[in-house]
PDB file of C-alpha atoms in Angstrom:
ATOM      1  CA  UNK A 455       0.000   0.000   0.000  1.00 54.00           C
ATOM      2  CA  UNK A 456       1.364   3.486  -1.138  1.00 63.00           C
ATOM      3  CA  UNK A 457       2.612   5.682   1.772  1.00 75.00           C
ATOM      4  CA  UNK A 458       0.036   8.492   2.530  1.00 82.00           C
ATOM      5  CA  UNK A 459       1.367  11.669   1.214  1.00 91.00           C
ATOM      6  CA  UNK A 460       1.433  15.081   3.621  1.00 96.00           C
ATOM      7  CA  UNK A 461      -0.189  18.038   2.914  1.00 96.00           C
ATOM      8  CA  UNK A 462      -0.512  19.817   5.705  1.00 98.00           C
ATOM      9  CA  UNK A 463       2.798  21.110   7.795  1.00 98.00           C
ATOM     10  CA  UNK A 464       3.391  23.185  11.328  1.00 98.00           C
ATOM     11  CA  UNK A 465       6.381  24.236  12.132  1.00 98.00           C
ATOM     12  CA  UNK A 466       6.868  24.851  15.730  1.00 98.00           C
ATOM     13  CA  UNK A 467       9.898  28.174  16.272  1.00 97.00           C
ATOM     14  CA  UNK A 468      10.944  30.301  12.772  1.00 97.00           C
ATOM     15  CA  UNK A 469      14.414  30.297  14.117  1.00 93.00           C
ATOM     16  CA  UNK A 470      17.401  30.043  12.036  1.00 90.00           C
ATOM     17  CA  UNK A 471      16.017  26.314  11.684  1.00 94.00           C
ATOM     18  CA  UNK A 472      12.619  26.893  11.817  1.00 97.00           C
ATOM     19  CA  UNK A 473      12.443  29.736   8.963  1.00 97.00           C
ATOM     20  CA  UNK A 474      14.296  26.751   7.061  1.00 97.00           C
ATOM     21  CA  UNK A 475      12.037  24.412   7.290  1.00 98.00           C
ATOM     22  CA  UNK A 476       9.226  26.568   6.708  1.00 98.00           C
ATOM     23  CA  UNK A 477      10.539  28.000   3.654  1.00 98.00           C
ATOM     24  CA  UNK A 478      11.409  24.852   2.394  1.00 98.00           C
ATOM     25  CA  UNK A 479       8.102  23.261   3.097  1.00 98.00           C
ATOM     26  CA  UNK A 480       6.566  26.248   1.228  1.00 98.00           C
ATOM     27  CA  UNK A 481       8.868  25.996  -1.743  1.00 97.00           C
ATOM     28  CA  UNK A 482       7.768  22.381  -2.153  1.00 97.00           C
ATOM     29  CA  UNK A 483       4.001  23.277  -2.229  1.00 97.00           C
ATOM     30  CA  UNK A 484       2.934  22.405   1.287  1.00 98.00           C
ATOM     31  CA  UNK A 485       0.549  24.173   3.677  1.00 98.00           C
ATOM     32  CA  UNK A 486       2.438  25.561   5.885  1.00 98.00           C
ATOM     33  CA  UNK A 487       1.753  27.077   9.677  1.00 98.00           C
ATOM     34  CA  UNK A 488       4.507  28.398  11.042  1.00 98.00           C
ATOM     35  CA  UNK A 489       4.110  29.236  15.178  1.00 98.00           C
ATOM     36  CA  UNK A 490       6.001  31.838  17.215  1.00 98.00           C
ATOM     37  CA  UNK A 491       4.732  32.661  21.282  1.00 96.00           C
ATOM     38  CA  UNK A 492       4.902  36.551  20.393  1.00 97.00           C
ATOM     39  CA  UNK A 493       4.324  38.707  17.593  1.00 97.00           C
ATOM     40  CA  UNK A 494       7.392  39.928  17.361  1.00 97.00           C
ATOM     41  CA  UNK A 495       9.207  36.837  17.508  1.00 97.00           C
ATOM     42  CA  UNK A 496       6.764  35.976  14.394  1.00 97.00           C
ATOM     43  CA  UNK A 497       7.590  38.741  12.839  1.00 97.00           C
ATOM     44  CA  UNK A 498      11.015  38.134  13.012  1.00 97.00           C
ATOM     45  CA  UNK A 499      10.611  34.546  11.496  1.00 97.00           C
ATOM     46  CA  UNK A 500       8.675  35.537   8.615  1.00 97.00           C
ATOM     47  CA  UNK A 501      11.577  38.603   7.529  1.00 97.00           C
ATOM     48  CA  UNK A 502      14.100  35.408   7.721  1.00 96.00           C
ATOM     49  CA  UNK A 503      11.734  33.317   4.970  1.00 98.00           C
ATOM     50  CA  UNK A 504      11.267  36.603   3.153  1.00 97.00           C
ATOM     51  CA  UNK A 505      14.904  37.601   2.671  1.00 97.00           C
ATOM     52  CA  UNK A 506      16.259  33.591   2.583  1.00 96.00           C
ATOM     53  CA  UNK A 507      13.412  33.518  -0.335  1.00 97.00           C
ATOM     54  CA  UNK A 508      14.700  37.119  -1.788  1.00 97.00           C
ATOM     55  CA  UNK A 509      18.065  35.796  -2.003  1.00 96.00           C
ATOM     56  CA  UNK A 510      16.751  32.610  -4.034  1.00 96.00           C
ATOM     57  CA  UNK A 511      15.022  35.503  -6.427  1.00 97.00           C
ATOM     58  CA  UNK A 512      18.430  37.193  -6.818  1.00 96.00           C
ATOM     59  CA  UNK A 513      20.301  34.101  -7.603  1.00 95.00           C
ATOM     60  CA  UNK A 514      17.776  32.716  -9.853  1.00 95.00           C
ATOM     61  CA  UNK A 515      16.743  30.333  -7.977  1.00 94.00           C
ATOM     62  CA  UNK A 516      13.279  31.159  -8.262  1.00 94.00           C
ATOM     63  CA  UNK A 517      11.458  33.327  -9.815  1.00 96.00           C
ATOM     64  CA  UNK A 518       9.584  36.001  -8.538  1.00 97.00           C
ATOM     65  CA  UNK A 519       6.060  34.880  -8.973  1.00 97.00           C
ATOM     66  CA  UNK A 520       7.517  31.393  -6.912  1.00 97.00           C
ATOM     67  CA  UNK A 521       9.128  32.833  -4.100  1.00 97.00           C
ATOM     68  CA  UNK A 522       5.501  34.892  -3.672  1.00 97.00           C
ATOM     69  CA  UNK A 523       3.712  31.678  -3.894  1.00 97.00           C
ATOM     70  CA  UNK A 524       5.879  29.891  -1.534  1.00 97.00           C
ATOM     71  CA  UNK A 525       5.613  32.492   1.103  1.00 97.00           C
ATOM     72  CA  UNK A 526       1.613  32.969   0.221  1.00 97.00           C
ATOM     73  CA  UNK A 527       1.490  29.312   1.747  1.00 98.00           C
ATOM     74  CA  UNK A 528       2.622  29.932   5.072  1.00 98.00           C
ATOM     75  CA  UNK A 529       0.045  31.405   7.723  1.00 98.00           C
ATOM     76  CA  UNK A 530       2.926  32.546  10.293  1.00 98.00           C
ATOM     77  CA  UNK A 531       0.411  32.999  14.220  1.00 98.00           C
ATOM     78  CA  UNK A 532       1.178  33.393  17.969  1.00 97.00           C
ATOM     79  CA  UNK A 533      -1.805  30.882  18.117  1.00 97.00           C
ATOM     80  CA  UNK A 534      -0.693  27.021  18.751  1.00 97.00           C
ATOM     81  CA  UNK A 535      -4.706  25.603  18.383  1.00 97.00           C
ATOM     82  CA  UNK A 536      -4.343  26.445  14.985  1.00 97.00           C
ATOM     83  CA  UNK A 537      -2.262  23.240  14.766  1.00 98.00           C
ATOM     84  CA  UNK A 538      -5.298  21.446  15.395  1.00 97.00           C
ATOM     85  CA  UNK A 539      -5.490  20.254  11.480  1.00 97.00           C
ATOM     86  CA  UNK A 540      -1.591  19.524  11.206  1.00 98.00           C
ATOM     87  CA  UNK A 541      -0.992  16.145   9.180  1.00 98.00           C
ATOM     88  CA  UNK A 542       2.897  16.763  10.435  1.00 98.00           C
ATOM     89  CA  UNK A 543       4.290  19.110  13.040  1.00 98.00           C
ATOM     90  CA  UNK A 544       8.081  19.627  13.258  1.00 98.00           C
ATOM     91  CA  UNK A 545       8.865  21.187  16.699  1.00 98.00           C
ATOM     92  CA  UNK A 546      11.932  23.176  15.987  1.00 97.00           C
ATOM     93  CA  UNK A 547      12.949  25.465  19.390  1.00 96.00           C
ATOM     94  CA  UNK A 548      15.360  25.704  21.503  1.00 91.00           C
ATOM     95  CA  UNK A 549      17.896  22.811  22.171  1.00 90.00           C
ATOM     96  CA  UNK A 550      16.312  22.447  25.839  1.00 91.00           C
ATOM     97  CA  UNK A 551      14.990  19.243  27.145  1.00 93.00           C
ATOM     98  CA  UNK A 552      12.181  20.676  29.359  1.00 95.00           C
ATOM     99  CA  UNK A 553      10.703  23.290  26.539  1.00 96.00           C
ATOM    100  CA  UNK A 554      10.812  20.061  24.158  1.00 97.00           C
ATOM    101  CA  UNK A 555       8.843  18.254  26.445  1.00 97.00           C
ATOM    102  CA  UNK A 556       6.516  20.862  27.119  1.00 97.00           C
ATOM    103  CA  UNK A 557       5.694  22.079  23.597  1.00 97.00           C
ATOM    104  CA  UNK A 558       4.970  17.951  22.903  1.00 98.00           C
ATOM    105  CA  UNK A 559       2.401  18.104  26.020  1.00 97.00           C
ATOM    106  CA  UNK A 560       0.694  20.827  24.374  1.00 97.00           C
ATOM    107  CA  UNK A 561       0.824  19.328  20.898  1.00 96.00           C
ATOM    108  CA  UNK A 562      -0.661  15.852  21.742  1.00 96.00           C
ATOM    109  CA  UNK A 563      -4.033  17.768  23.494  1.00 96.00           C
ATOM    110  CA  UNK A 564      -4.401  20.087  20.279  1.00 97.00           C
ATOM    111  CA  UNK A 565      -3.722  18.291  17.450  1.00 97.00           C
ATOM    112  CA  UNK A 566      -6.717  16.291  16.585  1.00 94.00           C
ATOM    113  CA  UNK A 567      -5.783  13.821  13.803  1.00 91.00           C
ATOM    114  CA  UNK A 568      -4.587  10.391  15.848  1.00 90.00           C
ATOM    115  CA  UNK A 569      -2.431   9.557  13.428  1.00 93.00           C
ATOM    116  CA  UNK A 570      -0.986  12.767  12.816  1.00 97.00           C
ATOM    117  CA  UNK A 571       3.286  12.961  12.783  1.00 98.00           C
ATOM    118  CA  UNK A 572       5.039  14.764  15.773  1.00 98.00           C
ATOM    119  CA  UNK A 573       8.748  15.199  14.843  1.00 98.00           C
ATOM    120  CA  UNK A 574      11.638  17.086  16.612  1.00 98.00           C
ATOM    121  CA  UNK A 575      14.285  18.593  14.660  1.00 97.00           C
ATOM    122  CA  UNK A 576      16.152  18.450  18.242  1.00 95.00           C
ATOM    123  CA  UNK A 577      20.050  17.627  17.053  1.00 91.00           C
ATOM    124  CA  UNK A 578      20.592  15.858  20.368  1.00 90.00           C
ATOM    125  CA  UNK A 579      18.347  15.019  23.106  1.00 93.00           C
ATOM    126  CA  UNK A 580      17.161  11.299  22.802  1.00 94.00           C
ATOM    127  CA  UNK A 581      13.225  11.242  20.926  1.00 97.00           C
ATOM    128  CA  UNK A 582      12.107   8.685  24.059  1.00 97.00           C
ATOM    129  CA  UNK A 583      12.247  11.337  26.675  1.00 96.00           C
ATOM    130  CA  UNK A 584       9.951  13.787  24.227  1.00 97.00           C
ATOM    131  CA  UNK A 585       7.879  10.974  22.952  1.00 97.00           C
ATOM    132  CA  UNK A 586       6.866  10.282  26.640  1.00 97.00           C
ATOM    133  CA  UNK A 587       5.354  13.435  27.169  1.00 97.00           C
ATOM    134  CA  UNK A 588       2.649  12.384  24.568  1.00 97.00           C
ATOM    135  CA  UNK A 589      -0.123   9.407  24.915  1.00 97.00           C
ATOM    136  CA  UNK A 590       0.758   9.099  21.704  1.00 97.00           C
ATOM    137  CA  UNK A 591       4.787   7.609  21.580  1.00 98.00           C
ATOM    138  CA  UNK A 592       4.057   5.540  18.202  1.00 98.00           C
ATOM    139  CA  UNK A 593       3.551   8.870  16.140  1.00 98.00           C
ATOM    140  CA  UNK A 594       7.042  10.379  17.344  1.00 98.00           C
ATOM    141  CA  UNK A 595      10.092  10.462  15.983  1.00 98.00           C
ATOM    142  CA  UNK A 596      13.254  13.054  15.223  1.00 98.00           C
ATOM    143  CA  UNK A 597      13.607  14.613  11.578  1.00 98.00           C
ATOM    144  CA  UNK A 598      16.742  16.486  12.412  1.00 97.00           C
ATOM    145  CA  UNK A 599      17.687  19.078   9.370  1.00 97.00           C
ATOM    146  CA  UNK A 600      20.759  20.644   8.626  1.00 94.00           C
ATOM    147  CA  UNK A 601      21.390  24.300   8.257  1.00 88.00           C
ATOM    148  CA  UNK A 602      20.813  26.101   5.777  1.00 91.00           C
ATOM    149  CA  UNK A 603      17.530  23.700   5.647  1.00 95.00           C
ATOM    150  CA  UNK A 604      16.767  24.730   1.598  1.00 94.00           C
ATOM    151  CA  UNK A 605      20.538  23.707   0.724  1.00 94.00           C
ATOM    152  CA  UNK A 606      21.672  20.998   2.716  1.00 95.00           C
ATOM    153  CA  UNK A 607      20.721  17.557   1.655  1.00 96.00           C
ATOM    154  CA  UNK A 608      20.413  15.342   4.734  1.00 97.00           C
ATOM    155  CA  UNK A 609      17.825  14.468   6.954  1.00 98.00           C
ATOM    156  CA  UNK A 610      18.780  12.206  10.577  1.00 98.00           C
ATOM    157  CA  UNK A 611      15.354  10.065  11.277  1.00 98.00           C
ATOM    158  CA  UNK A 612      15.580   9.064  14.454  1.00 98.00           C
ATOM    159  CA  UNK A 613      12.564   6.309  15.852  1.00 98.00           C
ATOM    160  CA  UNK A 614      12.701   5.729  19.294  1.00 98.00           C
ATOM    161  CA  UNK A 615      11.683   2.529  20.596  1.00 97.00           C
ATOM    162  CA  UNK A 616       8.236   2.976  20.619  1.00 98.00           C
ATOM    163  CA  UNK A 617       8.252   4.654  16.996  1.00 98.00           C
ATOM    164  CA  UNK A 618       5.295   3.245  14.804  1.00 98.00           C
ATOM    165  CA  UNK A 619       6.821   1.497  11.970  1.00 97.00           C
ATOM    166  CA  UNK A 620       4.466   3.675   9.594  1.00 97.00           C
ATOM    167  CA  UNK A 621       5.228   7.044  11.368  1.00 97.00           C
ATOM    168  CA  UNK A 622       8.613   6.115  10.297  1.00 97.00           C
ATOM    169  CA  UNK A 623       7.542   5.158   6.747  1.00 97.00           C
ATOM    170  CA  UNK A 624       5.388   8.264   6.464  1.00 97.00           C
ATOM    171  CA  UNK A 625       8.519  10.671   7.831  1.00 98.00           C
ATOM    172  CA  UNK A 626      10.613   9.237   5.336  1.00 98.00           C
ATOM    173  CA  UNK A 627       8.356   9.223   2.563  1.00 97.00           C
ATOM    174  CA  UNK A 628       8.143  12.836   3.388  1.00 97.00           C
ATOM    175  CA  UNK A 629      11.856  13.474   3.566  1.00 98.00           C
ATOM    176  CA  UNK A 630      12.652  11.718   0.276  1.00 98.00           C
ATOM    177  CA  UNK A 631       9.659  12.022  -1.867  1.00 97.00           C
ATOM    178  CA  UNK A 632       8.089  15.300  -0.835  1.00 97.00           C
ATOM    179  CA  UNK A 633      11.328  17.193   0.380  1.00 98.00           C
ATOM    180  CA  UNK A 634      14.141  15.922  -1.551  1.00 97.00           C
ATOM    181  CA  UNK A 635      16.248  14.881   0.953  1.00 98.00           C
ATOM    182  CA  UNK A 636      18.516  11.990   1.755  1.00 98.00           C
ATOM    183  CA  UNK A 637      18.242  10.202   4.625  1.00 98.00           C
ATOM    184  CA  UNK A 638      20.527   8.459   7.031  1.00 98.00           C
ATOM    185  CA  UNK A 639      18.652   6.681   9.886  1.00 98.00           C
ATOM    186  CA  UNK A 640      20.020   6.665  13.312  1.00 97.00           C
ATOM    187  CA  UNK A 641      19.455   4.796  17.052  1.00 96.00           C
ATOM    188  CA  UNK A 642      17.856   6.916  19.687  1.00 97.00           C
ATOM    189  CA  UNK A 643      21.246   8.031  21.024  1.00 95.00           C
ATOM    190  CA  UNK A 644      21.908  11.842  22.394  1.00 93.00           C
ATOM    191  CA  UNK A 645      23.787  13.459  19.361  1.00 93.00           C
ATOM    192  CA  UNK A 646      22.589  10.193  16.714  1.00 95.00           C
ATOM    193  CA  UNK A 647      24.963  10.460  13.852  1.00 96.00           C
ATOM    194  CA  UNK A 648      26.499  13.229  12.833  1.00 96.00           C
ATOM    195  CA  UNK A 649      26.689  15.562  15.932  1.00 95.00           C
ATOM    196  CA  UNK A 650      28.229  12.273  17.859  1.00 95.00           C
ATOM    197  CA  UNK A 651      31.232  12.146  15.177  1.00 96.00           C
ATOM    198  CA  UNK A 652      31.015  16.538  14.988  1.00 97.00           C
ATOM    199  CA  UNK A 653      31.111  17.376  18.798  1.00 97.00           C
ATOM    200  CA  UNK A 654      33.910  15.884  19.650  1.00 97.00           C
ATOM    201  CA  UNK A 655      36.125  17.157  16.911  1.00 98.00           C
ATOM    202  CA  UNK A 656      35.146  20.304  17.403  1.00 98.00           C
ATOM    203  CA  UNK A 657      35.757  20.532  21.512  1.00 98.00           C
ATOM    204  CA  UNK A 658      39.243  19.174  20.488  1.00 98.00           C
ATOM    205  CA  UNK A 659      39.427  22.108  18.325  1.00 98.00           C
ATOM    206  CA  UNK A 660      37.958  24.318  21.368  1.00 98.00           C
ATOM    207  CA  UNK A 661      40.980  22.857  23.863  1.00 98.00           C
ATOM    208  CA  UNK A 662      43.355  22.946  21.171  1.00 98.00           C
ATOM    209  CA  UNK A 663      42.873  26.958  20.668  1.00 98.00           C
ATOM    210  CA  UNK A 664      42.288  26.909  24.650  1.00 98.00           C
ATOM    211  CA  UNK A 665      45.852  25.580  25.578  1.00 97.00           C
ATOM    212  CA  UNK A 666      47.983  27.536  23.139  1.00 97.00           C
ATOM    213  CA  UNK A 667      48.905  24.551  20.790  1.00 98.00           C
ATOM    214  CA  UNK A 668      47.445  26.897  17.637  1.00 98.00           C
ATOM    215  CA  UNK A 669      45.798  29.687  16.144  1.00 98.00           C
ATOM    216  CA  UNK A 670      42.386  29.916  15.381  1.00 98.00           C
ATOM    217  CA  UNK A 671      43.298  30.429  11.942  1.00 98.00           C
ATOM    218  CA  UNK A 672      46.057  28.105  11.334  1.00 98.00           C
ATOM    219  CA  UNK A 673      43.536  25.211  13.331  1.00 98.00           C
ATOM    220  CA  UNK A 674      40.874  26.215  10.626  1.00 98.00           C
ATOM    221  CA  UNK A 675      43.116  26.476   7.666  1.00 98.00           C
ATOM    222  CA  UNK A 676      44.504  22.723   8.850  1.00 98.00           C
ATOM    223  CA  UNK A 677      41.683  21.507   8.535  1.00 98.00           C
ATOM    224  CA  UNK A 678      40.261  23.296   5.695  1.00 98.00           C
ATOM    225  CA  UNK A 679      43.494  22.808   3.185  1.00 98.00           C
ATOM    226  CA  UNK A 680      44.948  19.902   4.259  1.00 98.00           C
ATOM    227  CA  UNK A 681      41.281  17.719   5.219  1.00 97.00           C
ATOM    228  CA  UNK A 682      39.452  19.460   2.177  1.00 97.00           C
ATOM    229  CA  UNK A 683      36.386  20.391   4.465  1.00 96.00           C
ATOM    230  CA  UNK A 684      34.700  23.616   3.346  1.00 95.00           C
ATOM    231  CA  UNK A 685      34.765  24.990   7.205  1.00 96.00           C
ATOM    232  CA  UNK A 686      37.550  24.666   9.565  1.00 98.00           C
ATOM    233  CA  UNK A 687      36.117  23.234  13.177  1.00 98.00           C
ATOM    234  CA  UNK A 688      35.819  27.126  14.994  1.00 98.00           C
ATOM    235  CA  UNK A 689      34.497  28.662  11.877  1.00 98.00           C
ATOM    236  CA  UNK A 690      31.641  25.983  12.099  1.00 97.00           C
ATOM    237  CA  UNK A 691      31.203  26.200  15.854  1.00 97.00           C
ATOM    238  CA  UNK A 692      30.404  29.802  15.150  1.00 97.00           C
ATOM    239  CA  UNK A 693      28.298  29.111  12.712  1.00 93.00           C
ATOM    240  CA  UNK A 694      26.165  26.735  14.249  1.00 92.00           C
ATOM    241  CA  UNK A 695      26.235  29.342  17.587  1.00 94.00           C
ATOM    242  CA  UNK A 696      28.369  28.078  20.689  1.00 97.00           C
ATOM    243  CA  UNK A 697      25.596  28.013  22.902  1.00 95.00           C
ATOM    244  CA  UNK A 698      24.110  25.464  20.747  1.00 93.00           C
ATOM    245  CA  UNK A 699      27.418  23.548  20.636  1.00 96.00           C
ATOM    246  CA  UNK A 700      27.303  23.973  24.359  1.00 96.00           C
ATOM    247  CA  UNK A 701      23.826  22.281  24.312  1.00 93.00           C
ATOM    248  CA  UNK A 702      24.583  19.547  22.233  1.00 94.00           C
ATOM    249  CA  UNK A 703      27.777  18.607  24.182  1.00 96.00           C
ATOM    250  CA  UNK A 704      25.888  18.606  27.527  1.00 95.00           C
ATOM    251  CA  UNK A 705      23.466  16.302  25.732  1.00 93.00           C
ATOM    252  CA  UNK A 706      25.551  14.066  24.982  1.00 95.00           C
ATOM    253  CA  UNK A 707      27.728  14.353  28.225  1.00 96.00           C
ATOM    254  CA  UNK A 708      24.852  13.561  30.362  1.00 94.00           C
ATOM    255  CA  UNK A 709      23.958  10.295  28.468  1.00 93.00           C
ATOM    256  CA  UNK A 710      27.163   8.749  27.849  1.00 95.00           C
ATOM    257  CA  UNK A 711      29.594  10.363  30.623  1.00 95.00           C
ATOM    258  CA  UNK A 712      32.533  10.088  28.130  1.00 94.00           C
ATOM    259  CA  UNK A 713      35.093  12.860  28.911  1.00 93.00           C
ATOM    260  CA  UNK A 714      35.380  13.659  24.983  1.00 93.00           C
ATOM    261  CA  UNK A 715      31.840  14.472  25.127  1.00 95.00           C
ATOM    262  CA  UNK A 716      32.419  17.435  28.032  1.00 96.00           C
ATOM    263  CA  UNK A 717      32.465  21.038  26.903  1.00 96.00           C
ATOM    264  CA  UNK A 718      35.624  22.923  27.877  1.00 97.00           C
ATOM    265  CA  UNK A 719      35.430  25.782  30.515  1.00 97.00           C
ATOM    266  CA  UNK A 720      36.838  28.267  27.502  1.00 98.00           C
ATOM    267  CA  UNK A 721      33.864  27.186  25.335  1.00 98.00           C
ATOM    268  CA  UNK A 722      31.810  27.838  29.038  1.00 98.00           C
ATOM    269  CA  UNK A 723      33.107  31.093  29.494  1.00 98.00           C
ATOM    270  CA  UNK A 724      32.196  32.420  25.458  1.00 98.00           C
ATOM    271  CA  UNK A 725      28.528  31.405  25.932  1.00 98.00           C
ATOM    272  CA  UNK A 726      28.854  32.949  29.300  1.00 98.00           C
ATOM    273  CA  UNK A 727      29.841  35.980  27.968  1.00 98.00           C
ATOM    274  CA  UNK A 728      27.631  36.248  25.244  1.00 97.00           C
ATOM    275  CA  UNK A 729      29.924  35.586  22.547  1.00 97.00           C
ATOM    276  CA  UNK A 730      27.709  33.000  20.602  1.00 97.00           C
ATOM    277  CA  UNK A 731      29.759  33.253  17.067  1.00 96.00           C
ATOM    278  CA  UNK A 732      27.630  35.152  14.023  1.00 94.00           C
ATOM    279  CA  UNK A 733      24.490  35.182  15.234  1.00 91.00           C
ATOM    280  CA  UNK A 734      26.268  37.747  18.074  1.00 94.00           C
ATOM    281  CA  UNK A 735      28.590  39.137  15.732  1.00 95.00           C
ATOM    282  CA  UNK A 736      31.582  37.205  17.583  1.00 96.00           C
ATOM    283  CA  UNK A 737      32.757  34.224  18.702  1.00 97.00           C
ATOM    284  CA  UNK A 738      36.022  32.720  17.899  1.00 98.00           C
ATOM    285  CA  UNK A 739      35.998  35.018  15.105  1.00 98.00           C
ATOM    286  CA  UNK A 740      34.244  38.746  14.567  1.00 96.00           C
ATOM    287  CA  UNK A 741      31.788  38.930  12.119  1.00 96.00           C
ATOM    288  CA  UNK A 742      30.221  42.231  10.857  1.00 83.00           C
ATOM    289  CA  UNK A 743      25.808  41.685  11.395  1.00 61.00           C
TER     290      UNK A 743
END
């Protein structure tokens, strides 16, 4: 039997995620609700999707009359009963296990369909301990994006023990065949692929600038020229935002207890202070917003 297709999308935070998955959603020809607490927050979200779909204009990406279609699809509201009709909701907030787990309790009373998809895009806190805060554990599951969400190829699904075999069918089908994505599937373990291989490299990177050993640049430029990656490990750490590195790493820390997994007091000290990488306008590196 053919895998119901899904037509109808909510997208829980327009963050720097959340406006991703939105616009991308919108692009593909989905109905799209996108959900903020405040207005201005919501405003906020929906400039990101306008410019992120401005820039697709400019680079011919899309044309004009697309990029107004796309964003005609998304009803962006401070109002989280509007999810009532959702087919799939994507919860995409703050990496924090208790707002997860509190957005989910809200979710399972409003959204009416019982077979409706609740995914986290959560890039390292185990889909069990959200899934639990549901009567509804079998619908559940992680679809973890990659930033920037319109660019980026991959999609993490992550089923946690209790995930229905045709939520995950459905959430893949949806990846794949409605998105364009390509998936990797991974256990229900903090950080699942490709944060548990990233983390630790770049913490090493964090200690090595820490203890003197190198130069921010000359660590990056290692990496970069003589490893072919596009980003050397601090120029990604600020891109992804340190306190979100911080938040992974504690994640992960608490679940497995492996030293390599433990965020470094300098790392402490930048999110501390505020310096969060280019979303702050410094980090390991200044950047001009």
């Amino acid at each position: 039997m053919a895998t119901r297709t899904i037509g109808k999308v909510g997208v829980i935070g327009c963050g720097l995620m959340g406006s991703g998955i939105v616009e991308l959603c919108a692009r593909r020809g989905l109905d799209v609700i996108s959900f903020e607490p405040t207005q201005s927050a919501s405003d906020t979200g929906r400039g990101r999707v306008q410019r992120s779909l401005d820039r697709a204009v400019k680079s011919e990406k899309l044309t004009r009359a697309e990029a107004d279609a796309a964003l005609g699809r998304v009803l962006f509201t401070t109002d989280l009963d509007s999810f009532a009709d959702r087919e799939l909701t994507v919860e995409a907030i703050v990496e924090q296990e208790a707002a997860k787990i509190e957005v989910f309790g809200r979710l399972d009373k409003i959204v009416t369909s019982p077979d409706a998809v609740l995914a986290s895009n959560t890039s390292s806190i185990p889909i069990m301990k959200i899934a639990m805060a549901t009567a509804r554990p079998e619908y559940v599951l992680g679809i973890h994006f990659f930033n920037p969400v319109p660019v980026l190829k991959l999609v993490e699904l992550v089923p946690s023990l209790m995930t229905a075999a045709e939520t995950e069918d459905r959430a893949r089908s949806f990846a794949v065949d409605q998105l364009g994505k390509t998936v990797v599937r991974s256990k229900d373990k903090a950080g699942f692929i490709v944060n548990s291989l990233l983390i630790p490299y770049i913490l090493a990177a964090v200690r090595m600038l820490d203890s003197g050993f190198a130069s921010a640049e000359d660590i990056d430029n290692g990496m970069m020229l003589g490893c072919a990656h596009p980003l050397g490990p601090l120029q990604l750490a600020d891109l992804i935002g340190l306190d979100t590195i911080k938040a992974i790493a504690e994640a992960m820390y608490e679940e497995f207890k492996e030293p390599l997994y433990s965020a470094p007091p300098f790392l402490l000290r930048m999110v501390e202070a505020g310096l969060l990488g280019r979303k702050s306008g410094r980090g390991f590196y200044e950047y001009t917003r």
